[in-house]
Short mmCIF file of C-alpha atoms and ligand atoms in Angstrom, two decimals:
data_model
loop_
_atom_site.label_atom_id
_atom_site.label_comp_id
_atom_site.label_asym_id
_atom_site.label_seq_id
_atom_site.Cartn_x
_atom_site.Cartn_y
_atom_site.Cartn_z
CA MET A 143 -14.73 37.67 -30.96
CA GLN A 144 -13.25 39.15 -34.17
CA ILE A 145 -9.65 37.95 -34.32
CA ALA A 146 -6.90 38.66 -36.84
CA VAL A 147 -4.19 36.03 -37.10
CA LEU A 148 -1.19 37.61 -38.83
CA GLY A 149 0.73 34.78 -40.45
CA THR A 150 -0.02 32.06 -42.99
CA GLY A 151 2.49 29.47 -41.75
CA MET A 152 1.79 26.42 -39.61
CA VAL A 153 1.28 28.51 -36.45
CA GLY A 154 -1.14 30.94 -38.10
CA ARG A 155 -3.10 28.05 -39.56
CA ALA A 156 -3.25 26.12 -36.26
CA ILE A 157 -4.41 29.17 -34.29
CA ALA A 158 -6.87 30.37 -36.95
CA GLY A 159 -8.41 26.92 -37.44
CA ARG A 160 -8.90 26.34 -33.73
CA LEU A 161 -10.32 29.82 -33.10
CA GLU A 162 -12.82 29.33 -35.89
CA GLU A 163 -13.79 25.93 -34.49
CA LEU A 164 -14.39 27.65 -31.13
CA GLY A 165 -16.81 30.08 -32.79
CA HIS A 166 -14.63 33.16 -33.29
CA GLU A 167 -14.66 35.22 -36.48
CA VAL A 168 -11.20 34.83 -37.92
CA THR A 169 -9.26 36.64 -40.61
CA VAL A 170 -5.75 35.50 -41.49
CA GLY A 171 -3.36 38.30 -42.45
CA THR A 172 -0.77 38.08 -45.23
CA ARG A 173 1.28 40.47 -47.40
CA ASP A 174 -0.59 39.77 -50.64
CA PRO A 175 -3.69 37.52 -50.49
CA GLN A 176 -3.59 36.83 -54.23
CA ALA A 177 0.04 35.75 -54.16
CA THR A 178 -0.56 33.63 -51.05
CA THR A 179 -3.51 31.75 -52.58
CA ALA A 180 -1.65 31.37 -55.90
CA ARG A 181 1.25 29.47 -54.27
CA ALA A 182 0.98 25.83 -55.29
CA GLU A 183 4.16 24.34 -53.82
CA ALA A 184 5.18 23.43 -50.28
CA ASP A 185 7.80 25.78 -48.77
CA GLN A 186 11.39 24.69 -48.04
CA MET A 187 10.30 23.35 -44.62
CA GLY A 188 7.73 21.14 -46.35
CA THR A 189 4.70 23.15 -45.17
CA PRO A 190 1.93 22.58 -47.75
CA PRO A 191 0.69 25.65 -49.67
CA TYR A 192 -1.80 27.90 -47.87
CA ILE A 193 -4.55 27.15 -50.38
CA THR A 194 -4.64 23.48 -49.32
CA TRP A 195 -5.41 24.55 -45.76
CA ALA A 196 -7.78 27.34 -46.81
CA ASP A 197 -9.88 24.95 -48.91
CA ALA A 198 -10.49 22.91 -45.77
CA HIS A 199 -11.36 26.05 -43.76
CA PRO A 200 -13.78 28.05 -45.92
CA GLY A 201 -14.99 30.07 -42.92
CA VAL A 202 -11.59 31.72 -42.37
CA ARG A 203 -11.02 34.84 -44.45
CA LEU A 204 -7.67 35.92 -45.89
CA ALA A 205 -6.79 39.63 -46.11
CA ARG A 206 -3.85 42.01 -46.21
CA PHE A 207 -2.20 42.51 -42.81
CA SER A 208 -3.75 45.99 -42.53
CA ASP A 209 -7.30 44.92 -43.41
CA ALA A 210 -7.14 41.95 -41.07
CA ALA A 211 -5.89 44.10 -38.16
CA ALA A 212 -8.36 46.93 -38.78
CA ALA A 213 -11.38 44.66 -38.34
CA ALA A 214 -10.11 42.77 -35.28
CA GLU A 215 -10.59 43.11 -31.54
CA VAL A 216 -7.61 40.85 -30.81
CA VAL A 217 -4.58 40.40 -33.08
CA VAL A 218 -2.21 37.40 -33.10
CA ASN A 219 1.37 37.74 -34.31
CA ALA A 220 2.22 34.39 -35.91
CA THR A 221 4.83 35.70 -38.33
CA ASN A 222 8.50 34.98 -38.84
CA GLY A 223 10.29 36.70 -35.96
CA SER A 224 12.73 38.48 -38.27
CA ALA A 225 9.78 40.00 -40.17
CA SER A 226 7.43 40.70 -37.24
CA LEU A 227 8.30 44.39 -36.87
CA GLU A 228 7.83 44.93 -40.59
CA VAL A 229 4.53 43.00 -40.53
CA LEU A 230 3.16 45.10 -37.67
CA GLU A 231 4.18 48.24 -39.55
CA LEU A 232 2.24 46.92 -42.56
CA ALA A 233 -0.69 46.16 -40.24
CA GLY A 234 -0.56 49.81 -39.16
CA ALA A 235 -0.08 51.39 -35.74
CA ASP A 236 -3.58 52.92 -35.82
CA ASN A 237 -5.18 49.58 -36.67
CA LEU A 238 -3.36 48.01 -33.72
CA ALA A 239 -3.94 50.82 -31.22
CA GLY A 240 -5.63 49.79 -27.98
CA LYS A 241 -5.76 46.15 -29.07
CA VAL A 242 -4.37 43.02 -27.46
CA LEU A 243 -1.52 41.54 -29.50
CA LEU A 244 -0.84 37.90 -28.69
CA ASP A 245 2.79 37.56 -29.80
CA ILE A 246 3.85 33.97 -30.56
CA ALA A 247 6.92 34.80 -32.69
CA ASN A 248 10.45 33.77 -31.76
CA PRO A 249 13.55 35.82 -32.62
CA LEU A 250 15.27 33.03 -34.53
CA ASP A 251 18.14 33.80 -36.91
CA PHE A 252 18.77 31.02 -39.43
CA SER A 253 21.35 33.00 -41.43
CA SER A 254 24.27 30.87 -40.14
CA GLY A 255 22.42 27.58 -40.57
CA MET A 256 21.18 25.15 -37.93
CA PRO A 257 20.66 25.42 -35.06
CA PRO A 258 19.46 29.03 -35.31
CA THR A 259 20.68 31.71 -32.91
CA LEU A 260 18.58 34.42 -31.21
CA PHE A 261 18.87 37.86 -32.81
CA VAL A 262 17.78 39.53 -29.57
CA LYS A 263 18.32 38.12 -26.08
CA ASP A 264 19.60 38.60 -22.51
CA ASN A 265 18.74 42.26 -21.94
CA ASP A 266 15.93 42.58 -24.50
CA SER A 267 13.40 40.42 -26.36
CA LEU A 268 11.26 40.43 -29.47
CA GLY A 269 8.20 40.94 -27.28
CA GLU A 270 9.75 44.11 -25.81
CA LEU A 271 10.91 45.29 -29.22
CA LEU A 272 7.33 45.05 -30.52
CA GLN A 273 5.91 46.68 -27.39
CA ARG A 274 8.34 49.61 -27.71
CA ALA A 275 7.57 50.06 -31.41
CA PHE A 276 3.79 49.98 -30.80
CA PRO A 277 3.25 51.63 -27.40
CA ARG A 278 -0.52 51.94 -27.93
CA THR A 279 -0.83 48.16 -28.42
CA ARG A 280 -1.01 45.76 -25.50
CA VAL A 281 1.54 43.03 -26.26
CA VAL A 282 1.25 39.67 -24.51
CA LYS A 283 3.90 37.07 -25.23
CA SER A 284 2.63 33.51 -25.00
CA LEU A 285 2.59 30.08 -26.68
CA ASN A 286 6.07 30.56 -28.18
CA THR A 287 7.46 27.67 -26.08
CA LEU A 288 5.46 24.89 -27.70
CA ASN A 289 4.75 23.34 -31.06
CA ALA A 290 1.88 24.74 -33.19
CA ASP A 291 -0.38 21.69 -32.80
CA LEU A 292 0.08 21.63 -29.02
CA MET A 293 -0.61 25.37 -28.73
CA VAL A 294 -4.23 24.73 -29.63
CA ARG A 295 -4.59 21.07 -28.57
CA PRO A 296 -2.63 20.54 -25.34
CA ASP A 297 -4.59 17.32 -24.83
CA LEU A 298 -2.43 15.70 -27.53
CA LEU A 299 -0.10 15.03 -24.59
CA PRO A 300 -1.10 12.44 -21.98
CA GLU A 301 -0.98 14.96 -19.11
CA GLY A 302 -1.44 18.66 -18.51
CA THR A 303 1.52 20.95 -19.20
CA THR A 304 2.38 24.62 -18.65
CA VAL A 305 2.14 27.79 -20.74
CA PHE A 306 3.34 31.28 -19.83
CA VAL A 307 2.09 34.84 -20.33
CA SER A 308 4.24 38.00 -20.25
CA GLY A 309 2.93 41.52 -20.66
CA ASP A 310 2.52 44.96 -19.11
CA ASP A 311 -1.29 45.08 -19.20
CA ALA A 312 -3.24 42.88 -16.75
CA ASP A 313 -6.50 43.02 -18.76
CA ALA A 314 -4.68 42.01 -21.94
CA LYS A 315 -3.11 39.04 -20.13
CA ALA A 316 -6.59 38.08 -18.85
CA THR A 317 -7.96 38.17 -22.42
CA VAL A 318 -5.12 35.96 -23.66
CA THR A 319 -5.51 33.60 -20.68
CA THR A 320 -9.20 33.17 -21.54
CA LEU A 321 -8.23 32.18 -25.10
CA LEU A 322 -5.59 29.78 -23.74
CA MET A 323 -8.24 28.17 -21.53
CA GLU A 324 -10.54 27.85 -24.56
CA PHE A 325 -7.73 25.99 -26.33
CA GLY A 326 -7.60 23.60 -23.34
CA HIS A 327 -4.67 24.91 -21.31
CA ARG A 328 -5.15 24.67 -17.55
CA ASP A 329 -1.78 25.74 -16.11
CA VAL A 330 -1.06 29.32 -17.23
CA ILE A 331 1.74 31.06 -15.33
CA ASP A 332 1.82 34.87 -15.40
CA LEU A 333 5.56 35.64 -15.47
CA GLY A 334 5.09 39.39 -15.06
CA ASP A 335 5.73 42.31 -17.39
CA ILE A 336 6.89 42.11 -20.99
CA THR A 337 10.56 41.91 -19.96
CA SER A 338 9.79 38.37 -18.77
CA ALA A 339 9.46 37.41 -22.46
CA ARG A 340 13.29 37.27 -22.43
CA GLY A 341 13.05 34.03 -20.46
CA THR A 342 10.50 32.29 -22.67
CA GLU A 343 12.28 33.37 -25.86
CA MET A 344 15.65 32.19 -24.50
CA VAL A 345 14.13 28.75 -23.89
CA LEU A 346 14.23 28.21 -27.66
CA PRO A 347 17.81 26.90 -27.90
CA LEU A 348 16.86 24.23 -25.33
CA TRP A 349 13.51 23.55 -27.05
CA LEU A 350 15.20 23.01 -30.42
CA ARG A 351 17.77 20.60 -28.95
CA LEU A 352 14.99 18.70 -27.15
CA MET A 353 13.17 18.29 -30.45
CA VAL A 354 16.27 16.71 -32.00
CA ALA A 355 17.01 14.55 -28.94
CA LEU A 356 13.41 13.32 -28.60
CA GLY A 357 12.80 13.05 -32.34
CA THR A 358 9.46 14.83 -32.07
CA PRO A 359 8.11 18.39 -31.57
CA THR A 360 5.19 17.01 -29.53
CA PHE A 361 6.39 17.70 -25.97
CA ASN A 362 6.07 20.54 -23.50
CA PHE A 363 7.32 21.81 -20.19
CA LYS A 364 5.39 21.11 -16.99
CA ILE A 365 6.22 23.22 -13.97
CA ILE A 366 5.72 21.11 -10.86
CA ARG A 367 5.34 22.98 -7.58
P1 NAP B 455 6.94 31.43 -40.57
O1 NAP B 455 7.27 30.72 -41.82
O2 NAP B 455 8.00 31.65 -39.57
O3 NAP B 455 6.26 32.85 -40.93
C1 NAP B 455 5.29 32.93 -41.90
C2 NAP B 455 4.71 34.32 -41.95
O4 NAP B 455 5.73 35.33 -41.92
C3 NAP B 455 3.93 34.52 -43.25
O5 NAP B 455 2.67 35.05 -42.97
C4 NAP B 455 4.79 35.49 -44.04
O6 NAP B 455 4.02 36.41 -44.81
C5 NAP B 455 5.50 36.26 -42.95
N1 NAP B 455 6.78 36.78 -43.47
C6 NAP B 455 7.91 36.09 -43.70
N2 NAP B 455 8.87 36.90 -44.21
C7 NAP B 455 8.31 38.13 -44.33
C8 NAP B 455 8.80 39.39 -44.76
N3 NAP B 455 10.04 39.55 -45.20
N4 NAP B 455 7.95 40.43 -44.70
C9 NAP B 455 6.70 40.29 -44.25
N5 NAP B 455 6.18 39.10 -43.81
C10 NAP B 455 6.98 38.04 -43.84
O7 NAP B 455 5.67 30.65 -39.92
P2 NAP B 455 5.52 29.63 -38.71
O8 NAP B 455 6.43 28.47 -38.84
O9 NAP B 455 4.05 29.40 -38.63
O10 NAP B 455 6.02 30.43 -37.41
C11 NAP B 455 5.42 31.64 -37.05
C12 NAP B 455 6.10 32.20 -35.80
O11 NAP B 455 5.80 31.35 -34.69
C13 NAP B 455 7.63 32.27 -35.90
O12 NAP B 455 8.08 33.46 -35.30
C14 NAP B 455 8.08 31.04 -35.11
O13 NAP B 455 9.37 31.21 -34.56
C15 NAP B 455 7.02 30.97 -34.03
N6 NAP B 455 6.80 29.64 -33.46
C16 NAP B 455 6.65 28.58 -34.29
C17 NAP B 455 6.36 27.33 -33.76
C18 NAP B 455 6.09 26.15 -34.67
O14 NAP B 455 5.61 25.10 -34.21
N7 NAP B 455 6.33 26.29 -35.97
C19 NAP B 455 6.32 27.14 -32.37
C20 NAP B 455 6.50 28.26 -31.54
C21 NAP B 455 6.73 29.51 -32.09
P3 NAP B 455 3.15 35.94 -46.09
O15 NAP B 455 1.89 35.33 -45.53
O16 NAP B 455 2.90 37.18 -46.83
O17 NAP B 455 3.99 34.94 -46.82
#
């Protein structure tokens, strides 16, 4: 499948690299490909520059958000939550129309320091915000409740864990579930329509505290029933 992964951070890289390994044709989307490849320093979180990763993944193309989205059958939103609306506008409503958008972004607000707060919650969610802004796109929220490496390699944990899907379109959720299965996930719970993204986004305050308490981001939830 032709897949656009919007986002050059650790999530975009993890998803793009794994999709390519699985045989998909992958283009990573960014604001300015030249500027992105010219960056030589790690960012403030210590993420190495994109070019280091790109050199190890010559089969993955890099393009402007709009070019990446135009060519894709499925689009992944792996951008900073506070910029996701703007990124999708740059990608272009027409380029996104009719397509499945796997939305991994979290609505984290770091403006008051750590831990971050949620800039949308309770009676709305980032997933819904994106779905409302792009009504012709089929938004599916998933994978936002686990670390980037585990998203694509759940077998890094010693036992199977759980991922969730939220979205209004059953076919779009089936497409995303197939990709999740390709990554190695076996327990995928369909939470219902896109309003159920409120729950998985509001898990983030707990997830962040667990990371501090456990001293690692390599953990996940397992729903026993
Ligand atoms: P990130 O640093 O949060 O986002 C990087 C991407 O956001 C880049 O592609 C960047 O564009 C774009 N961006 C940032 N500010 C922008 C602006 N003002 N206008 C347009 N684009 C902008 O990357 P990340 O750590 O990989 O996280 C991606 C998303 O996944 C986030 O929403 C995060 O909350 C969520 N998430 C992360 C993890 C994790 O393990 N890190 C786990 C679950 C969910 P350029 O390429 O042009 O620089």
